[in-house]
Short mmCIF file of N, CA, C and O in Angstrom, two decimals:
data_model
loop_
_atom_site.label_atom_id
_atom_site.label_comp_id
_atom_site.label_asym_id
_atom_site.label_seq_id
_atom_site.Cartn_x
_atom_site.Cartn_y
_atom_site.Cartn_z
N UNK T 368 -68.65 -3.29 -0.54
CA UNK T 368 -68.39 -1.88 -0.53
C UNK T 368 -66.99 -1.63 -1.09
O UNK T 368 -66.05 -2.41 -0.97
N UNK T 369 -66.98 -0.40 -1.75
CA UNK T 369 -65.46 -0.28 -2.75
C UNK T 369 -64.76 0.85 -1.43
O UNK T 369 -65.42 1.62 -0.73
N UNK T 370 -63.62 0.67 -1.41
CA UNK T 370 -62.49 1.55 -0.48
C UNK T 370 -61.74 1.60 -1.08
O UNK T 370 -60.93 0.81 -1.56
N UNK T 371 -62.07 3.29 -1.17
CA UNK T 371 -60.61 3.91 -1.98
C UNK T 371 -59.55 4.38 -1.23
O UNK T 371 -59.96 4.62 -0.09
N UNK T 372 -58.37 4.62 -1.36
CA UNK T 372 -57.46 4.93 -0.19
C UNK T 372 -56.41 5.92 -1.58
O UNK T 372 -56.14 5.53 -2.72
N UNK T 373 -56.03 7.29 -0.87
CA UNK T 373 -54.57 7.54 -1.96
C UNK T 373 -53.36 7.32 -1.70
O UNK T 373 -52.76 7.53 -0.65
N UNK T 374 -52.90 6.78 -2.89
CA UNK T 374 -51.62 6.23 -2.83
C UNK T 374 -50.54 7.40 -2.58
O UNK T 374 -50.61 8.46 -3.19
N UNK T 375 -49.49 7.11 -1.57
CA UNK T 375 -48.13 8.28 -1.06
C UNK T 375 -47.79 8.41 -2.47
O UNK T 375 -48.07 7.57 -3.32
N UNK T 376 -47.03 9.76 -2.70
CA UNK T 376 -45.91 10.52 -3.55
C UNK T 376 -44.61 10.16 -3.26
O UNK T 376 -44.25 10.46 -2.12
N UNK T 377 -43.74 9.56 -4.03
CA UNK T 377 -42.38 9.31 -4.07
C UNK T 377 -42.01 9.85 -5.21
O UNK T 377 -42.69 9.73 -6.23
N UNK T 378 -40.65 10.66 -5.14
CA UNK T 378 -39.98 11.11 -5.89
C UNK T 378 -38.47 11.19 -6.23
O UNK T 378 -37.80 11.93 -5.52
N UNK T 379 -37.77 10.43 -7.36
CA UNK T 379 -36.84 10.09 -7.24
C UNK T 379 -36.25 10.82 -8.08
O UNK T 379 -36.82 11.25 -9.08
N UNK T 380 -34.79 11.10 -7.73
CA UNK T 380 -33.99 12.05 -8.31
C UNK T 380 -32.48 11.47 -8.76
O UNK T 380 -31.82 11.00 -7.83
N UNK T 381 -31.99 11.47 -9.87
CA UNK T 381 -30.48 10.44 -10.01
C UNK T 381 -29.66 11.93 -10.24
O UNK T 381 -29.81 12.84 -11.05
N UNK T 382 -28.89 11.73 -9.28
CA UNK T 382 -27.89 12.47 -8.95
C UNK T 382 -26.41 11.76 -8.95
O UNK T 382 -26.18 10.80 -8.22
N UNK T 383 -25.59 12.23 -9.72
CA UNK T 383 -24.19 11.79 -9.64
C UNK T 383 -24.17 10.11 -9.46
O UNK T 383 -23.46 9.62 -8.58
N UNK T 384 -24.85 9.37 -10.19
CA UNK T 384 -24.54 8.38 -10.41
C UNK T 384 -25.49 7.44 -8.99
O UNK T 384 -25.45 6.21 -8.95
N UNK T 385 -26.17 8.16 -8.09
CA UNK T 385 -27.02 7.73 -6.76
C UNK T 385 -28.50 7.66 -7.18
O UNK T 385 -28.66 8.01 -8.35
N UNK T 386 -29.42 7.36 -6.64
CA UNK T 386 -31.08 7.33 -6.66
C UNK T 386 -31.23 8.19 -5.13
O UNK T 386 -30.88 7.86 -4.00
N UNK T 387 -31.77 9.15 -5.54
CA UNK T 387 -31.85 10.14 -4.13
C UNK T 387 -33.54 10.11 -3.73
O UNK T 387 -34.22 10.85 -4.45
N UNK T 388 -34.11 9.51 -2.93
CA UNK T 388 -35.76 9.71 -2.89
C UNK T 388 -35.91 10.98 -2.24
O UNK T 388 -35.35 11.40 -1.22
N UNK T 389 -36.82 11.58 -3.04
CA UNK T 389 -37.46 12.52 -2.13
C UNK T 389 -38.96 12.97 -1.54
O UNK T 389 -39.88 13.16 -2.34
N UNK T 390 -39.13 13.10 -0.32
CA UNK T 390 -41.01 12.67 0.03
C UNK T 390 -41.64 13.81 -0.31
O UNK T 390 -41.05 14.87 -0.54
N UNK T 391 -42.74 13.66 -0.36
CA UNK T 391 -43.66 14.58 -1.10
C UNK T 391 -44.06 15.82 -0.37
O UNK T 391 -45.18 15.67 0.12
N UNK T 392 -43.45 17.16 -0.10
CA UNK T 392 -43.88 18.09 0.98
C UNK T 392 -45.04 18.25 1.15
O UNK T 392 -45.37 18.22 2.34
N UNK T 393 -46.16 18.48 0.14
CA UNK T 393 -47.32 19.05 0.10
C UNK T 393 -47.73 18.01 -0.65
O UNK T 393 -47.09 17.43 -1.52
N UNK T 394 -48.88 17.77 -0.26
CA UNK T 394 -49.68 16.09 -1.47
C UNK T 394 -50.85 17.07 -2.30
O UNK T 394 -51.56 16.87 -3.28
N UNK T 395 -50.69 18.08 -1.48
CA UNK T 395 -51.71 19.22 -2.68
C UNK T 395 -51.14 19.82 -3.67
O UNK T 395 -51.74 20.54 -4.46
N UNK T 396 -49.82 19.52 -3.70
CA UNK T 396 -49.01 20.05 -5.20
C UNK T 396 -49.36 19.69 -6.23
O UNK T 396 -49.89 18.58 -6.25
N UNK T 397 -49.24 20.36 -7.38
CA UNK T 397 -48.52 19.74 -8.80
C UNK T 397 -47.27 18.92 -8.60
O UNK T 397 -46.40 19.22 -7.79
N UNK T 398 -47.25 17.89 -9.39
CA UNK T 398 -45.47 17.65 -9.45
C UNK T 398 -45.07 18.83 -10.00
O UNK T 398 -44.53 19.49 -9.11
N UNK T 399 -45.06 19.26 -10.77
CA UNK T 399 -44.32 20.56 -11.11
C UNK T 399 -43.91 21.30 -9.94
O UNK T 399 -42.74 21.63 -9.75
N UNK T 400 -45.01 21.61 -9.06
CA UNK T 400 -44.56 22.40 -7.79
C UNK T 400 -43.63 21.96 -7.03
O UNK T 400 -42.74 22.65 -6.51
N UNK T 401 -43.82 20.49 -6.90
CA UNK T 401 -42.63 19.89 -6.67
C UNK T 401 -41.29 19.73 -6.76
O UNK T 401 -40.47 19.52 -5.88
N UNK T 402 -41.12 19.89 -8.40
CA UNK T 402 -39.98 19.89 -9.05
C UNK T 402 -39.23 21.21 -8.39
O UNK T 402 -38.04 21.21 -8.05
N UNK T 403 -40.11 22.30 -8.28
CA UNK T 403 -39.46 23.66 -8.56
C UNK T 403 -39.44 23.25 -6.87
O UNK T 403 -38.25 22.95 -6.72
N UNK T 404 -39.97 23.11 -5.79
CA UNK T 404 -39.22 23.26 -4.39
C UNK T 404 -38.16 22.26 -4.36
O UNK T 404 -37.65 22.17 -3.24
N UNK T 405 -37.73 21.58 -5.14
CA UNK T 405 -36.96 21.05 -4.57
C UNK T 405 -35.53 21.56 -5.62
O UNK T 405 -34.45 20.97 -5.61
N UNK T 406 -35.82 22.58 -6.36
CA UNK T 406 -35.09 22.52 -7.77
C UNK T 406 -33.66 23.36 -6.62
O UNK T 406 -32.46 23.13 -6.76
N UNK T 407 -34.44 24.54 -5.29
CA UNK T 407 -34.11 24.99 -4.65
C UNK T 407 -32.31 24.32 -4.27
O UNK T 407 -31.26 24.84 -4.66
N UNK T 408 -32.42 23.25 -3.55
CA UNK T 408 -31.47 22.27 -3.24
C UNK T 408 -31.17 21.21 -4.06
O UNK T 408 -30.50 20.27 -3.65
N UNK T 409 -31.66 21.28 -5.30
CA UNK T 409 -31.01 20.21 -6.02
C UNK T 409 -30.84 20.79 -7.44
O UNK T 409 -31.53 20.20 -8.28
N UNK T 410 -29.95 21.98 -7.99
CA UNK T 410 -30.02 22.49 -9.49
C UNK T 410 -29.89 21.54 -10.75
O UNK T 410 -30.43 21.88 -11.80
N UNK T 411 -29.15 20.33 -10.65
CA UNK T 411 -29.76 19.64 -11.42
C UNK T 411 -31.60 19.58 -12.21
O UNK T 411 -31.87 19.42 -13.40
N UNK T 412 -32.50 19.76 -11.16
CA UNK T 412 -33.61 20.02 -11.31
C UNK T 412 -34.56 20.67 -12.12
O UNK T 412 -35.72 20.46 -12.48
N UNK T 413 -33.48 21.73 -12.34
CA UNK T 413 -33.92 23.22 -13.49
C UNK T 413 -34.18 22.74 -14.21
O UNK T 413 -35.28 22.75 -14.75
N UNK T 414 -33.00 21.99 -14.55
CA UNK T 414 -33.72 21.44 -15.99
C UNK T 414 -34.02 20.08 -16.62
O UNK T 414 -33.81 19.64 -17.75
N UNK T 415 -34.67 19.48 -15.36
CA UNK T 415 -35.58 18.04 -15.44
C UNK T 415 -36.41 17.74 -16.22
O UNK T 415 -36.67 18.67 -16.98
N UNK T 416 -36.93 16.89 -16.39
CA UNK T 416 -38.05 16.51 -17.00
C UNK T 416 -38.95 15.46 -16.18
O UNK T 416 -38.37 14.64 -15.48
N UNK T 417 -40.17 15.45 -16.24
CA UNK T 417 -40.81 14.42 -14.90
C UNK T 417 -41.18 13.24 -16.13
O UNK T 417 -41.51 13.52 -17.29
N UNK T 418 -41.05 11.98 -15.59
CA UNK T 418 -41.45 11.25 -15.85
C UNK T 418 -42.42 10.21 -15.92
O UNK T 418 -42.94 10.12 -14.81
N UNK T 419 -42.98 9.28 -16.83
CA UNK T 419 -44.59 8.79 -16.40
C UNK T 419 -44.60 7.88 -14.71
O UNK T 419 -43.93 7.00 -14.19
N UNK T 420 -45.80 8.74 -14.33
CA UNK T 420 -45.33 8.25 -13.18
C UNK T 420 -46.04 6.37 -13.50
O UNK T 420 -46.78 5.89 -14.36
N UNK T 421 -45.18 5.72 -12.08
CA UNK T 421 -45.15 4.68 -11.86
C UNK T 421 -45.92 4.07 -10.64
O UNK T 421 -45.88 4.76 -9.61
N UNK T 422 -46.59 2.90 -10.60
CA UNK T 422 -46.83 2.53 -8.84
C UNK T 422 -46.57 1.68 -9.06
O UNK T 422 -46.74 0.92 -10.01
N UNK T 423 -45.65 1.64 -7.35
CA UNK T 423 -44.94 0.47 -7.00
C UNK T 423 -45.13 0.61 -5.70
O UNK T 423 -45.04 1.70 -5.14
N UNK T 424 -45.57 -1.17 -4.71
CA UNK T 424 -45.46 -1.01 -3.72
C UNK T 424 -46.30 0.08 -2.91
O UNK T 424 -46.04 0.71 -1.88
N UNK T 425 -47.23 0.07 -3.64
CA UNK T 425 -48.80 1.48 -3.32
C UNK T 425 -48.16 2.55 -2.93
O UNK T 425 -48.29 3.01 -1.80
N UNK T 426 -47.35 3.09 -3.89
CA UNK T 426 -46.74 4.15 -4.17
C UNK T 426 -46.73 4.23 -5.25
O UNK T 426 -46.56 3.38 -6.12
N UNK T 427 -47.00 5.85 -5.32
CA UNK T 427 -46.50 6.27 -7.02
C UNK T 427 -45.67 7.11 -7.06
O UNK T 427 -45.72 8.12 -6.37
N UNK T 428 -44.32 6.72 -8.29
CA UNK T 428 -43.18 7.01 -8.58
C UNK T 428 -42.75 8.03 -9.30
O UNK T 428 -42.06 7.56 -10.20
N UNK T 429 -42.78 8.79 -9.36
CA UNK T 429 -42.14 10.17 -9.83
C UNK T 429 -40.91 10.04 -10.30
O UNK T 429 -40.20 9.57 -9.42
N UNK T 430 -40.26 10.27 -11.40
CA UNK T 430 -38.89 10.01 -11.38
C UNK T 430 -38.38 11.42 -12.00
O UNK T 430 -39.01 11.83 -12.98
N UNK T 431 -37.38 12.13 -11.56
CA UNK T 431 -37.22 13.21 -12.19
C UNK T 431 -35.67 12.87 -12.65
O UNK T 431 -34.70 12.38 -12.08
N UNK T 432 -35.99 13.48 -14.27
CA UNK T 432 -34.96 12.83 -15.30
C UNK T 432 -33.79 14.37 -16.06
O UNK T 432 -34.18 15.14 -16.94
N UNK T 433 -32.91 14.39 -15.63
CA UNK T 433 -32.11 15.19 -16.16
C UNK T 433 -31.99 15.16 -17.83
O UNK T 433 -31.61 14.28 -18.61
N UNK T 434 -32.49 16.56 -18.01
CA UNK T 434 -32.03 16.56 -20.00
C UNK T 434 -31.05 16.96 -20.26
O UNK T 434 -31.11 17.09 -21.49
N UNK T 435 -29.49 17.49 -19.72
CA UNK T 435 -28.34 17.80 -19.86
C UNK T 435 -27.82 16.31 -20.01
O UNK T 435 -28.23 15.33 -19.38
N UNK T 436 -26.67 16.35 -21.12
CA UNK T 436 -25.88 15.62 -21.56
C UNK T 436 -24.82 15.80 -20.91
O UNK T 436 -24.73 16.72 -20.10
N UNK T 437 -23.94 15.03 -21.14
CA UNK T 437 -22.78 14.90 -20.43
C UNK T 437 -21.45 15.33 -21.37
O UNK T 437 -21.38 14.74 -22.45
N UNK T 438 -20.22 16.46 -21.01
CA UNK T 438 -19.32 16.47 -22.19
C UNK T 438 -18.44 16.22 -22.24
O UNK T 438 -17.79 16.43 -21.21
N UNK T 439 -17.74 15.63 -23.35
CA UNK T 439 -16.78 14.72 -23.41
C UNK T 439 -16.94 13.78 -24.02
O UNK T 439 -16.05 12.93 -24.08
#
């Protein structure tokens, strides 16, 4: 017999030079929906980009990737 099971939402955020995880509020989201509740407390976020997600550790990885450059 085949057993399917779904894999948790992890979502990682690089902030100031850290890896910030963040858990998945709603598993009925979009990542997108995601992005935007959390864009709330983290403005970096606005203007993210999500990345392919990953599984690791029967988790799948979300990585949300800042498109602002840095100046200087």
């Amino acid at each position: 017999m085949l057993l399917a099971t779904e894999l948790e939402r992890v979502f990682l955020l690089k902030d100031k030079g850290q890896d910030i995880r963040l858990t998945d509020p709603e598993p009925r989201w979009s990542v997108e929906a995601v992005l935007n509740f959390y864009a709330n407390r983290y403005p970096i976020l606005t203007t993210a980009k999500i990345s392919t997600p990953i599984i690791k550790d029967d988790v799948v990885e979300y990585r949300f990737e800042s498109v602002m450059g840095t100046k200087g």
